[in-house]
């Protein structure tokens, strides 16, 4: 057997193993609410109502692009690439900037997925940030932020009509408070 082909095959298997391992480590969280899938879908697309007041662009239309920023700490450009009413929303992070990481573009090319499903009398919202993996320098800070925005702010918006988004001078997590104060 040609050793070049063996090496290529071995490298290819290693790449598959690494990709599978990284996919298995994507950040995921979920919760249940007593509201309808439509209520959850509408709330997810009201990004200013649960994630950030600092959003520019349309957040509820397929192929729309919007920009998120939190002070000068985090900025990203996101495209809505899939939207199935009352079932699913998928965003693609086209550009990203973190002030606090060596690789400023860690989220670039990752997908943010909201799966909505009816389970018994409740609606389940499953959030996955595909590509946000523990190897990333931002992972712990991002995991903390997403945990807050999804499990608290988005859930509150769905259940009560009022979320807790960040905004100018309104950090919502301890890390946002620390990172925001470092930039002043």
mmCIF file of N, CA and C in Angstrom, residues 25-112:
data_model
loop_
_atom_site.group_PDB
_atom_site.id
_atom_site.type_symbol
_atom_site.label_atom_id
_atom_site.label_comp_id
_atom_site.label_asym_id
_atom_site.label_seq_id
_atom_site.Cartn_x
_atom_site.Cartn_y
_atom_site.Cartn_z
ATOM 1 N N UNK A 25 -19.224 19.211 21.520
ATOM 2 C CA UNK A 25 -18.976 20.149 22.598
ATOM 3 C C UNK A 25 -19.622 21.512 22.363
ATOM 4 N N UNK A 26 -20.414 21.657 21.321
ATOM 5 C CA UNK A 26 -21.100 22.919 21.078
ATOM 6 C C UNK A 26 -21.894 23.308 22.320
ATOM 7 N N UNK A 27 -22.004 24.588 22.567
ATOM 8 C CA UNK A 27 -22.772 25.029 23.738
ATOM 9 C C UNK A 27 -24.265 24.866 23.464
ATOM 10 N N UNK A 28 -24.947 24.172 24.365
ATOM 11 C CA UNK A 28 -26.388 23.932 24.251
ATOM 12 C C UNK A 28 -27.053 24.126 25.604
ATOM 13 N N UNK A 29 -28.229 24.710 25.580
ATOM 14 C CA UNK A 29 -29.060 24.809 26.779
ATOM 15 C C UNK A 29 -30.512 24.797 26.331
ATOM 16 N N UNK A 30 -31.409 24.389 27.227
ATOM 17 C CA UNK A 30 -32.821 24.376 26.842
ATOM 18 C C UNK A 30 -33.702 24.613 28.059
ATOM 19 N N UNK A 31 -34.943 24.981 27.789
ATOM 20 C CA UNK A 31 -35.920 25.179 28.856
ATOM 21 C C UNK A 31 -37.317 24.960 28.294
ATOM 22 N N UNK A 32 -38.284 24.821 29.191
ATOM 23 C CA UNK A 32 -39.683 24.633 28.838
ATOM 24 C C UNK A 32 -40.497 25.823 29.332
ATOM 25 N N UNK A 33 -41.532 26.176 28.570
ATOM 26 C CA UNK A 33 -42.463 27.222 28.982
ATOM 27 C C UNK A 33 -43.893 26.746 28.715
ATOM 28 N N UNK A 34 -44.836 27.403 29.333
ATOM 29 C CA UNK A 34 -46.246 27.055 29.154
ATOM 30 C C UNK A 34 -46.889 27.834 28.006
ATOM 31 N N UNK A 35 -46.109 28.589 27.254
ATOM 32 C CA UNK A 35 -46.630 29.360 26.133
ATOM 33 C C UNK A 35 -46.564 28.529 24.837
ATOM 34 N N UNK A 36 -47.171 29.059 23.782
ATOM 35 C CA UNK A 36 -47.228 28.362 22.496
ATOM 36 C C UNK A 36 -45.891 28.473 21.746
ATOM 37 N N UNK A 37 -45.649 27.573 20.792
ATOM 38 C CA UNK A 37 -44.465 27.711 19.941
ATOM 39 C C UNK A 37 -44.438 29.055 19.208
ATOM 40 N N UNK A 38 -45.595 29.570 18.813
ATOM 41 C CA UNK A 38 -45.636 30.875 18.136
ATOM 42 C C UNK A 38 -45.148 31.990 19.049
ATOM 43 N N UNK A 39 -45.563 31.963 20.317
ATOM 44 C CA UNK A 39 -45.106 32.969 21.278
ATOM 45 C C UNK A 39 -43.589 32.890 21.435
ATOM 46 N N UNK A 40 -43.056 31.681 21.525
ATOM 47 C CA UNK A 40 -41.601 31.495 21.645
ATOM 48 C C UNK A 40 -40.892 31.983 20.387
ATOM 49 N N UNK A 41 -41.395 31.616 19.219
ATOM 50 C CA UNK A 41 -40.808 32.024 17.938
ATOM 51 C C UNK A 41 -40.765 33.546 17.828
ATOM 52 N N UNK A 42 -41.880 34.185 18.143
ATOM 53 C CA UNK A 42 -41.938 35.652 18.067
ATOM 54 C C UNK A 42 -40.945 36.299 19.039
ATOM 55 N N UNK A 43 -40.823 35.743 20.234
ATOM 56 C CA UNK A 43 -39.891 36.296 21.225
ATOM 57 C C UNK A 43 -38.444 36.132 20.774
ATOM 58 N N UNK A 44 -38.097 34.966 20.241
ATOM 59 C CA UNK A 44 -36.732 34.735 19.753
ATOM 60 C C UNK A 44 -36.362 35.781 18.718
ATOM 61 N N UNK A 45 -37.293 36.102 17.825
ATOM 62 C CA UNK A 45 -37.021 37.063 16.757
ATOM 63 C C UNK A 45 -37.069 38.516 17.212
ATOM 64 N N UNK A 46 -37.481 38.744 18.447
ATOM 65 C CA UNK A 46 -37.438 40.074 19.055
ATOM 66 C C UNK A 46 -36.110 40.187 19.812
ATOM 67 N N UNK A 47 -35.023 40.173 19.079
ATOM 68 C CA UNK A 47 -33.678 40.097 19.662
ATOM 69 C C UNK A 47 -33.384 41.280 20.585
ATOM 70 N N UNK A 48 -33.914 42.447 20.256
ATOM 71 C CA UNK A 48 -33.733 43.627 21.112
ATOM 72 C C UNK A 48 -34.445 43.463 22.455
ATOM 73 N N UNK A 49 -35.432 42.598 22.503
ATOM 74 C CA UNK A 49 -36.202 42.398 23.715
ATOM 75 C C UNK A 49 -35.569 41.450 24.717
ATOM 76 N N UNK A 50 -34.565 40.650 24.270
ATOM 77 C CA UNK A 50 -33.960 39.704 25.212
ATOM 78 C C UNK A 50 -32.433 39.682 25.199
ATOM 79 N N UNK A 51 -31.771 40.020 24.079
ATOM 80 C CA UNK A 51 -30.310 39.954 24.038
ATOM 81 C C UNK A 51 -29.703 41.326 24.225
ATOM 82 N N UNK A 52 -30.023 42.248 23.328
ATOM 83 C CA UNK A 52 -29.388 43.556 23.394
ATOM 84 C C UNK A 52 -30.240 44.633 22.742
ATOM 85 N N UNK A 53 -30.256 45.779 23.389
ATOM 86 C CA UNK A 53 -30.895 46.949 22.794
ATOM 87 C C UNK A 53 -30.000 47.521 21.693
ATOM 88 N N UNK A 54 -28.733 47.106 21.658
ATOM 89 C CA UNK A 54 -27.763 47.621 20.692
ATOM 90 C C UNK A 54 -27.694 46.711 19.462
ATOM 91 N N UNK A 55 -28.824 46.596 18.768
ATOM 92 C CA UNK A 55 -28.942 45.795 17.549
ATOM 93 C C UNK A 55 -29.357 46.733 16.432
ATOM 94 N N UNK A 56 -28.668 46.649 15.309
ATOM 95 C CA UNK A 56 -29.033 47.428 14.131
ATOM 96 C C UNK A 56 -29.435 46.448 13.038
ATOM 97 N N UNK A 57 -30.600 46.652 12.442
ATOM 98 C CA UNK A 57 -31.054 45.802 11.348
ATOM 99 C C UNK A 57 -32.261 44.969 11.732
ATOM 100 N N UNK A 58 -32.795 44.273 10.740
ATOM 101 C CA UNK A 58 -33.994 43.460 10.890
ATOM 102 C C UNK A 58 -33.638 42.112 11.506
ATOM 103 N N UNK A 59 -34.362 41.691 12.531
ATOM 104 C CA UNK A 59 -34.064 40.432 13.231
ATOM 105 C C UNK A 59 -35.165 39.390 13.066
ATOM 106 N N UNK A 60 -36.129 39.642 12.174
ATOM 107 C CA UNK A 60 -37.223 38.689 12.058
ATOM 108 C C UNK A 60 -37.600 38.355 10.618
ATOM 109 N N UNK A 61 -36.602 38.344 9.730
ATOM 110 C CA UNK A 61 -36.872 38.062 8.322
ATOM 111 C C UNK A 61 -35.731 37.201 7.754
ATOM 112 N N UNK A 62 -36.090 36.142 7.057
ATOM 113 C CA UNK A 62 -35.098 35.264 6.438
ATOM 114 C C UNK A 62 -34.152 36.061 5.543
ATOM 115 N N UNK A 63 -32.872 35.775 5.638
ATOM 116 C CA UNK A 63 -31.783 36.418 4.884
ATOM 117 C C UNK A 63 -31.471 37.836 5.346
ATOM 118 N N UNK A 64 -32.150 38.313 6.370
ATOM 119 C CA UNK A 64 -31.826 39.630 6.915
ATOM 120 C C UNK A 64 -30.476 39.546 7.631
ATOM 121 N N UNK A 65 -29.804 40.665 7.692
ATOM 122 C CA UNK A 65 -28.523 40.768 8.392
ATOM 123 C C UNK A 65 -28.682 41.836 9.465
ATOM 124 N N UNK A 66 -28.215 41.497 10.670
ATOM 125 C CA UNK A 66 -28.247 42.499 11.734
ATOM 126 C C UNK A 66 -26.898 42.540 12.431
ATOM 127 N N UNK A 67 -26.632 43.668 13.058
ATOM 128 C CA UNK A 67 -25.382 43.877 13.780
ATOM 129 C C UNK A 67 -25.666 44.003 15.264
ATOM 130 N N UNK A 68 -24.894 43.267 16.047
ATOM 131 C CA UNK A 68 -24.970 43.310 17.498
ATOM 132 C C UNK A 68 -23.707 43.991 17.999
ATOM 133 N N UNK A 69 -23.824 44.784 19.046
ATOM 134 C CA UNK A 69 -22.617 45.236 19.738
ATOM 135 C C UNK A 69 -22.942 45.500 21.198
ATOM 136 N N UNK A 70 -21.943 45.246 22.011
ATOM 137 C CA UNK A 70 -22.009 45.598 23.424
ATOM 138 C C UNK A 70 -20.803 46.474 23.697
ATOM 139 N N UNK A 71 -21.091 47.750 23.902
ATOM 140 C CA UNK A 71 -20.053 48.753 24.114
ATOM 141 C C UNK A 71 -18.963 48.527 23.069
ATOM 142 N N UNK A 72 -17.687 48.585 23.453
ATOM 143 C CA UNK A 72 -16.640 48.267 22.469
ATOM 144 C C UNK A 72 -16.016 46.913 22.788
ATOM 145 N N UNK A 73 -16.750 46.071 23.511
ATOM 146 C CA UNK A 73 -16.259 44.773 23.967
ATOM 147 C C UNK A 73 -16.550 43.665 22.960
ATOM 148 N N UNK A 74 -17.744 43.676 22.357
ATOM 149 C CA UNK A 74 -18.151 42.606 21.449
ATOM 150 C C UNK A 74 -19.035 43.175 20.350
ATOM 151 N N UNK A 75 -18.698 42.802 19.110
ATOM 152 C CA UNK A 75 -19.489 43.197 17.958
ATOM 153 C C UNK A 75 -19.574 42.003 17.021
ATOM 154 N N UNK A 76 -20.731 41.828 16.391
ATOM 155 C CA UNK A 76 -20.821 40.791 15.370
ATOM 156 C C UNK A 76 -21.903 41.129 14.357
ATOM 157 N N UNK A 77 -21.706 40.565 13.175
ATOM 158 C CA UNK A 77 -22.651 40.700 12.070
ATOM 159 C C UNK A 77 -23.269 39.319 11.862
ATOM 160 N N UNK A 78 -24.591 39.245 11.917
ATOM 161 C CA UNK A 78 -25.302 37.972 11.882
ATOM 162 C C UNK A 78 -26.318 37.973 10.747
ATOM 163 N N UNK A 79 -26.372 36.845 10.040
ATOM 164 C CA UNK A 79 -27.354 36.663 8.967
ATOM 165 C C UNK A 79 -28.322 35.570 9.388
ATOM 166 N N UNK A 80 -29.611 35.809 9.176
ATOM 167 C CA UNK A 80 -30.635 34.793 9.466
ATOM 168 C C UNK A 80 -30.702 33.872 8.259
ATOM 169 N N UNK A 81 -30.254 32.613 8.427
ATOM 170 C CA UNK A 81 -30.144 31.704 7.284
ATOM 171 C C UNK A 81 -31.240 30.635 7.231
ATOM 172 N N UNK A 82 -31.990 30.495 8.303
ATOM 173 C CA UNK A 82 -33.109 29.548 8.291
ATOM 174 C C UNK A 82 -34.175 30.053 9.251
ATOM 175 N N UNK A 83 -35.421 29.933 8.806
ATOM 176 C CA UNK A 83 -36.522 30.397 9.628
ATOM 177 C C UNK A 83 -37.743 29.559 9.273
ATOM 178 N N UNK A 84 -38.135 28.697 10.179
ATOM 179 C CA UNK A 84 -39.343 27.891 10.012
ATOM 180 C C UNK A 84 -40.302 28.352 11.100
ATOM 181 N N UNK A 85 -41.379 29.041 10.716
ATOM 182 C CA UNK A 85 -42.286 29.613 11.721
ATOM 183 C C UNK A 85 -42.676 28.605 12.805
ATOM 184 N N UNK A 86 -42.525 29.065 14.045
ATOM 185 C CA UNK A 86 -42.913 28.321 15.242
ATOM 186 C C UNK A 86 -42.093 27.047 15.476
ATOM 187 N N UNK A 87 -40.985 26.846 14.712
ATOM 188 C CA UNK A 87 -40.170 25.637 14.849
ATOM 189 C C UNK A 87 -38.668 25.878 14.969
ATOM 190 N N UNK A 88 -38.135 26.795 14.166
ATOM 191 C CA UNK A 88 -36.672 26.907 14.132
ATOM 192 C C UNK A 88 -36.222 28.262 13.585
ATOM 193 N N UNK A 89 -35.107 28.743 14.159
ATOM 194 C CA UNK A 89 -34.421 29.931 13.661
ATOM 195 C C UNK A 89 -32.926 29.620 13.710
ATOM 196 N N UNK A 90 -32.216 29.933 12.616
ATOM 197 C CA UNK A 90 -30.768 29.706 12.576
ATOM 198 C C UNK A 90 -30.087 30.980 12.091
ATOM 199 N N UNK A 91 -29.077 31.395 12.868
ATOM 200 C CA UNK A 91 -28.264 32.548 12.506
ATOM 201 C C UNK A 91 -26.859 32.071 12.143
ATOM 202 N N UNK A 92 -26.237 32.744 11.190
ATOM 203 C CA UNK A 92 -24.834 32.523 10.848
ATOM 204 C C UNK A 92 -24.058 33.776 11.237
ATOM 205 N N UNK A 93 -23.012 33.593 12.044
ATOM 206 C CA UNK A 93 -22.173 34.733 12.423
ATOM 207 C C UNK A 93 -21.190 34.964 11.278
ATOM 208 N N UNK A 94 -21.407 36.044 10.535
ATOM 209 C CA UNK A 94 -20.563 36.338 9.372
ATOM 210 C C UNK A 94 -19.270 37.054 9.765
ATOM 211 N N UNK A 95 -19.353 37.893 10.784
ATOM 212 C CA UNK A 95 -18.170 38.618 11.267
ATOM 213 C C UNK A 95 -18.276 38.722 12.781
ATOM 214 N N UNK A 96 -17.131 38.738 13.442
ATOM 215 C CA UNK A 96 -17.134 38.864 14.894
ATOM 216 C C UNK A 96 -15.890 39.599 15.360
ATOM 217 N N UNK A 97 -16.052 40.342 16.451
ATOM 218 C CA UNK A 97 -14.926 41.020 17.085
ATOM 219 C C UNK A 97 -15.109 40.941 18.594
ATOM 220 N N UNK A 98 -14.082 40.414 19.263
ATOM 221 C CA UNK A 98 -14.009 40.450 20.718
ATOM 222 C C UNK A 98 -12.811 41.296 21.093
ATOM 223 N N UNK A 99 -12.976 42.218 22.000
ATOM 224 C CA UNK A 99 -11.854 43.016 22.481
ATOM 225 C C UNK A 99 -10.984 42.218 23.446
ATOM 226 N N UNK A 100 -11.557 41.190 24.088
ATOM 227 C CA UNK A 100 -10.908 40.519 25.210
ATOM 228 C C UNK A 100 -10.247 39.178 24.866
ATOM 229 N N UNK A 101 -10.139 38.810 23.581
ATOM 230 C CA UNK A 101 -9.499 37.544 23.205
ATOM 231 C C UNK A 101 -8.348 37.798 22.236
ATOM 232 N N UNK A 102 -7.406 36.872 22.213
ATOM 233 C CA UNK A 102 -6.290 36.983 21.248
ATOM 234 C C UNK A 102 -6.827 36.856 19.830
ATOM 235 N N UNK A 103 -7.654 35.819 19.595
ATOM 236 C CA UNK A 103 -8.308 35.669 18.297
ATOM 237 C C UNK A 103 -9.617 36.441 18.370
ATOM 238 N N UNK A 104 -9.633 37.608 17.794
ATOM 239 C CA UNK A 104 -10.784 38.509 17.888
ATOM 240 C C UNK A 104 -12.010 37.965 17.154
ATOM 241 N N UNK A 105 -11.823 36.968 16.285
ATOM 242 C CA UNK A 105 -12.892 36.501 15.390
ATOM 243 C C UNK A 105 -13.467 35.147 15.792
ATOM 244 N N UNK A 106 -13.313 34.731 17.035
ATOM 245 C CA UNK A 106 -13.677 33.368 17.431
ATOM 246 C C UNK A 106 -15.070 32.910 16.986
ATOM 247 N N UNK A 107 -16.060 33.737 16.975
ATOM 248 C CA UNK A 107 -17.404 33.295 16.581
ATOM 249 C C UNK A 107 -17.616 33.240 15.074
ATOM 250 N N UNK A 108 -16.745 33.854 14.292
ATOM 251 C CA UNK A 108 -16.958 33.940 12.852
ATOM 252 C C UNK A 108 -17.144 32.544 12.258
ATOM 253 N N UNK A 109 -18.232 32.391 11.507
ATOM 254 C CA UNK A 109 -18.537 31.106 10.860
ATOM 255 C C UNK A 109 -19.342 30.155 11.731
ATOM 256 N N UNK A 110 -19.639 30.525 12.968
ATOM 257 C CA UNK A 110 -20.437 29.657 13.839
ATOM 258 C C UNK A 110 -21.925 29.894 13.570
ATOM 259 N N UNK A 111 -22.746 28.942 14.018
ATOM 260 C CA UNK A 111 -24.199 29.062 13.847
ATOM 261 C C UNK A 111 -24.873 29.085 15.213
ATOM 262 N N UNK A 112 -25.901 29.888 15.308
ATOM 263 C CA UNK A 112 -26.705 30.000 16.524
ATOM 264 C C UNK A 112 -28.092 29.481 16.161
#
